[in-house]
mmCIF file of C-alpha atoms and ligand atoms in Angstrom:
data_model
loop_
_atom_site.group_PDB
_atom_site.id
_atom_site.type_symbol
_atom_site.label_atom_id
_atom_site.label_comp_id
_atom_site.label_asym_id
_atom_site.label_seq_id
_atom_site.Cartn_x
_atom_site.Cartn_y
_atom_site.Cartn_z
ATOM 1 C CA MET Y 1 14.679 -13.245 7.079
ATOM 2 C CA ALA Y 2 11.371 -11.634 8.104
ATOM 3 C CA ALA Y 3 9.506 -9.737 5.379
ATOM 4 C CA ARG Y 4 9.972 -5.984 5.766
ATOM 5 C CA ILE Y 5 6.969 -4.118 4.421
ATOM 6 C CA LEU Y 6 6.697 -0.391 3.768
ATOM 7 C CA VAL Y 7 3.120 0.952 3.850
ATOM 8 C CA LEU Y 8 2.726 4.252 2.011
ATOM 9 C CA ASN Y 9 -0.319 6.472 2.401
ATOM 10 C CA GLY Y 10 -1.051 9.448 0.195
ATOM 11 C CA PRO Y 11 -2.891 12.744 0.620
ATOM 12 C CA ASN Y 12 -5.720 13.181 3.125
ATOM 13 C CA LEU Y 13 -5.291 9.719 4.613
ATOM 14 C CA ASN Y 14 -3.980 11.428 7.762
ATOM 15 C CA LEU Y 15 -7.619 12.527 8.216
ATOM 16 C CA LEU Y 16 -9.006 8.989 8.437
ATOM 17 C CA GLY Y 17 -11.452 8.634 11.304
ATOM 18 C CA SER Y 18 -13.132 11.965 10.623
ATOM 19 C CA ARG Y 19 -12.879 12.165 6.821
ATOM 20 C CA GLU Y 20 -16.127 11.143 5.105
ATOM 21 C CA PRO Y 21 -16.618 8.185 7.489
ATOM 22 C CA ARG Y 22 -19.505 6.859 5.419
ATOM 23 C CA ILE Y 23 -17.002 6.148 2.642
ATOM 24 C CA TYR Y 24 -13.737 5.594 4.500
ATOM 25 C CA GLY Y 25 -14.874 4.257 7.881
ATOM 26 C CA ARG Y 26 -14.173 5.444 11.427
ATOM 27 C CA GLU Y 27 -10.738 3.887 11.982
ATOM 28 C CA THR Y 28 -7.838 6.298 12.197
ATOM 29 C CA LEU Y 29 -4.598 5.704 10.321
ATOM 30 C CA ALA Y 30 -2.916 5.013 13.688
ATOM 31 C CA GLU Y 31 -5.487 2.284 14.412
ATOM 32 C CA ILE Y 32 -4.973 0.772 10.966
ATOM 33 C CA GLU Y 33 -1.231 0.854 11.548
ATOM 34 C CA ALA Y 34 -1.604 -0.964 14.891
ATOM 35 C CA ALA Y 35 -3.763 -3.682 13.268
ATOM 36 C CA CYS Y 36 -1.194 -4.122 10.470
ATOM 37 C CA ARG Y 37 1.613 -4.383 13.006
ATOM 38 C CA ARG Y 38 -0.249 -7.167 14.830
ATOM 39 C CA ARG Y 39 -0.972 -8.965 11.574
ATOM 40 C CA ALA Y 40 2.659 -8.644 10.437
ATOM 41 C CA LYS Y 41 3.950 -9.899 13.784
ATOM 42 C CA ALA Y 42 1.886 -13.079 13.406
ATOM 43 C CA HIS Y 43 3.975 -13.743 10.279
ATOM 44 C CA ALA Y 44 7.250 -12.640 11.851
ATOM 45 C CA ALA Y 45 7.167 -9.699 9.435
ATOM 46 C CA THR Y 46 7.563 -5.978 10.115
ATOM 47 C CA VAL Y 47 5.690 -2.953 8.786
ATOM 48 C CA GLU Y 48 6.701 0.668 8.593
ATOM 49 C CA PHE Y 49 3.857 3.141 8.057
ATOM 50 C CA ARG Y 50 4.270 6.525 6.374
ATOM 51 C CA GLN Y 51 1.831 9.187 5.173
ATOM 52 C CA SER Y 52 2.423 12.244 3.050
ATOM 53 C CA ASN Y 53 0.290 14.866 1.344
ATOM 54 C CA THR Y 54 3.157 15.553 -1.073
ATOM 55 C CA GLU Y 55 3.627 13.615 -4.303
ATOM 56 C CA GLY Y 56 7.409 14.136 -4.407
ATOM 57 C CA GLU Y 57 7.870 12.783 -0.899
ATOM 58 C CA LEU Y 58 5.988 9.595 -1.811
ATOM 59 C CA VAL Y 59 8.170 9.262 -4.937
ATOM 60 C CA ASP Y 60 11.321 9.701 -2.799
ATOM 61 C CA TRP Y 61 10.164 7.010 -0.369
ATOM 62 C CA VAL Y 62 9.490 4.558 -3.211
ATOM 63 C CA GLN Y 63 12.930 5.273 -4.693
ATOM 64 C CA GLN Y 64 14.618 4.582 -1.351
ATOM 65 C CA ALA Y 65 12.521 1.515 -0.492
ATOM 66 C CA LYS Y 66 14.722 -1.087 -2.193
ATOM 67 C CA GLU Y 67 17.502 -0.581 0.358
ATOM 68 C CA LYS Y 68 15.400 -1.360 3.434
ATOM 69 C CA PHE Y 69 12.234 -3.216 2.410
ATOM 70 C CA ASP Y 70 11.039 -6.370 0.617
ATOM 71 C CA ALA Y 71 7.543 -5.232 -0.413
ATOM 72 C CA LEU Y 72 5.310 -2.179 -0.610
ATOM 73 C CA ILE Y 73 1.681 -1.547 0.249
ATOM 74 C CA VAL Y 74 0.428 1.625 -1.402
ATOM 75 C CA ASN Y 75 -2.723 3.622 -0.868
ATOM 76 C CA ALA Y 76 -1.828 6.658 -2.946
ATOM 77 C CA GLY Y 77 -5.141 8.423 -2.223
ATOM 78 C CA ALA Y 78 -6.000 10.865 -4.987
ATOM 79 C CA TYR Y 79 -2.517 10.460 -6.552
ATOM 80 C CA THR Y 80 -3.728 7.002 -7.579
ATOM 81 C CA HIS Y 81 -5.671 8.686 -10.353
ATOM 82 C CA THR Y 82 -3.137 11.304 -11.421
ATOM 83 C CA SER Y 83 0.454 10.387 -10.692
ATOM 84 C CA VAL Y 84 2.555 9.053 -13.542
ATOM 85 C CA ALA Y 85 5.556 10.014 -11.375
ATOM 86 C CA LEU Y 86 4.507 7.572 -8.677
ATOM 87 C CA LEU Y 87 3.847 4.848 -11.274
ATOM 88 C CA ASP Y 88 7.323 5.373 -12.762
ATOM 89 C CA ALA Y 89 8.910 5.219 -9.308
ATOM 90 C CA LEU Y 90 7.095 1.959 -8.512
ATOM 91 C CA LEU Y 91 8.135 0.425 -11.841
ATOM 92 C CA ALA Y 92 11.752 1.494 -11.325
ATOM 93 C CA CYS Y 93 11.868 0.228 -7.758
ATOM 94 C CA GLY Y 94 10.823 -3.286 -8.760
ATOM 95 C CA LEU Y 95 9.674 -4.398 -5.292
ATOM 96 C CA PRO Y 96 6.385 -6.312 -5.207
ATOM 97 C CA ALA Y 97 3.587 -3.842 -4.474
ATOM 98 C CA ILE Y 98 0.025 -4.297 -3.264
ATOM 99 C CA GLU Y 99 -2.357 -1.445 -4.049
ATOM 100 C CA VAL Y 100 -4.948 -0.710 -1.364
ATOM 101 C CA HIS Y 101 -8.098 1.404 -1.280
ATOM 102 C CA LEU Y 102 -10.554 1.617 1.572
ATOM 103 C CA SER Y 103 -13.384 2.250 -0.867
ATOM 104 C CA ASN Y 104 -14.200 0.407 -4.075
ATOM 105 C CA ILE Y 105 -12.960 2.987 -6.585
ATOM 106 C CA HIS Y 106 -15.007 1.340 -9.357
ATOM 107 C CA ARG Y 107 -18.274 2.085 -7.570
ATOM 108 C CA ARG Y 108 -17.596 5.791 -7.279
ATOM 109 C CA GLU Y 109 -17.085 8.806 -9.563
ATOM 110 C CA ALA Y 110 -15.828 8.063 -13.074
ATOM 111 C CA PHE Y 111 -12.556 9.951 -12.488
ATOM 112 C CA ARG Y 112 -11.604 7.396 -9.818
ATOM 113 C CA GLU Y 113 -11.892 4.507 -12.289
ATOM 114 C CA THR Y 114 -8.338 4.976 -13.577
ATOM 115 C CA SER Y 115 -5.487 3.894 -11.349
ATOM 116 C CA TYR Y 116 -1.893 4.514 -12.447
ATOM 117 C CA VAL Y 117 -0.710 2.557 -9.405
ATOM 118 C CA SER Y 118 -2.472 -0.596 -10.675
ATOM 119 C CA LYS Y 119 -0.077 -0.771 -13.602
ATOM 120 C CA ALA Y 120 2.760 -1.457 -11.155
ATOM 121 C CA ALA Y 121 0.823 -3.508 -8.606
ATOM 122 C CA ALA Y 122 1.101 -7.269 -8.156
ATOM 123 C CA GLY Y 123 -2.363 -7.235 -6.589
ATOM 124 C CA ILE Y 124 -5.127 -4.926 -5.437
ATOM 125 C CA VAL Y 125 -7.341 -4.872 -2.329
ATOM 126 C CA MET Y 126 -10.251 -2.439 -2.369
ATOM 127 C CA GLY Y 127 -13.681 -1.823 -0.932
ATOM 128 C CA LEU Y 128 -13.040 -3.639 2.354
ATOM 129 C CA GLY Y 129 -12.315 -0.597 4.510
ATOM 130 C CA ALA Y 130 -9.537 -0.769 7.093
ATOM 131 C CA LYS Y 131 -9.559 -4.585 6.925
ATOM 132 C CA GLY Y 132 -8.116 -4.271 3.430
ATOM 133 C CA TYR Y 133 -4.800 -3.063 4.854
ATOM 134 C CA GLU Y 134 -4.479 -6.214 6.973
ATOM 135 C CA LEU Y 135 -5.290 -8.378 3.969
ATOM 136 C CA ALA Y 136 -2.668 -6.460 2.009
ATOM 137 C CA VAL Y 137 -0.116 -7.335 4.709
ATOM 138 C CA GLU Y 138 -1.024 -11.023 4.232
ATOM 139 C CA ALA Y 139 -0.650 -10.620 0.469
ATOM 140 C CA ALA Y 140 2.698 -8.831 0.766
ATOM 141 C CA VAL Y 141 4.088 -11.538 3.087
ATOM 142 C CA HIS Y 142 2.901 -14.170 0.590
ATOM 143 C CA LEU Y 143 4.633 -12.410 -2.317
ATOM 144 C CA VAL Y 144 7.914 -12.051 -0.428
ATOM 145 C CA GLU Y 145 7.873 -15.727 0.619
ATOM 146 C CA ARG Y 146 7.043 -16.822 -2.931
ATOM 147 C CA LYS Y 147 9.912 -14.744 -4.309
ATOM 148 C CA LYS Y 148 12.333 -16.263 -1.782
ATOM 149 C CA LYS Y 149 11.201 -19.814 -2.613
ATOM 150 C CA LYS Y 150 11.703 -19.172 -6.329
ATOM 151 C CA LYS Y 151 15.195 -17.816 -5.649
ATOM 152 C CA THR Y 152 16.133 -20.864 -3.571
ATOM 153 C CA ALA Y 153 14.734 -23.242 -6.221
ATOM 154 C CA ARG Y 154 16.833 -21.513 -8.904
ATOM 155 C CA ARG Y 155 19.993 -21.987 -6.833
ATOM 156 C CA LYS Y 156 19.451 -25.777 -6.524
HETATM 157 C C1 DQA M 1 -8.841 6.104 -1.711
HETATM 158 C C2 DQA M 1 -9.711 6.360 -2.945
HETATM 159 C C3 DQA M 1 -9.242 7.587 -3.688
HETATM 160 O O1 DQA M 1 -10.052 7.814 -4.819
HETATM 161 C C4 DQA M 1 -9.313 8.800 -2.791
HETATM 162 O O2 DQA M 1 -8.813 9.941 -3.458
HETATM 163 C C5 DQA M 1 -8.637 8.600 -1.488
HETATM 164 C C6 DQA M 1 -8.798 7.322 -0.806
HETATM 165 C C7 DQA M 1 -9.381 4.921 -0.855
HETATM 166 O O3 DQA M 1 -8.641 4.453 -0.006
HETATM 167 O O4 DQA M 1 -10.535 4.511 -1.024
HETATM 168 O O5 DQA M 1 -8.023 9.504 -0.940
HETATM 169 O O6 DQA M 1 -7.543 5.751 -2.121
#
């Protein structure tokens, strides 16, 4: 079955395109979504994109993800650095997750150095702008396929 990937975007990422373009680039979230869709299609996978400025809504989406998806891609925006609730939801959900950041959070202000999301992430893509989302799709597909292969090998 094709990998079903849920891409979650946190606060202010709806402003991409006009928000601090020097840091985050000129691509809009809709353009990033379209590129991810194309990339997923090449792997016979699907992506669903969501964005919220509300921490609780992101937590709800992570909690519900197990029913409909095989992997998560998460750019939690500023909640990356603050949200234990989101970390707990990701740990409870158990789906493989790729953390994404447009910017390299380790080259910026000290308060961005800490990521709670990283503690639940299988891998991290950062500092590559919008391209990072497409690479995260590749990574998510890889993780889902690897998981399936392991499952099949265990059954033999
Ligand atoms: C971000 C980095 C965060 O520190 C920031 O709060 C964001 C975007 C990124 O994609 O580079 O909103 O996650």
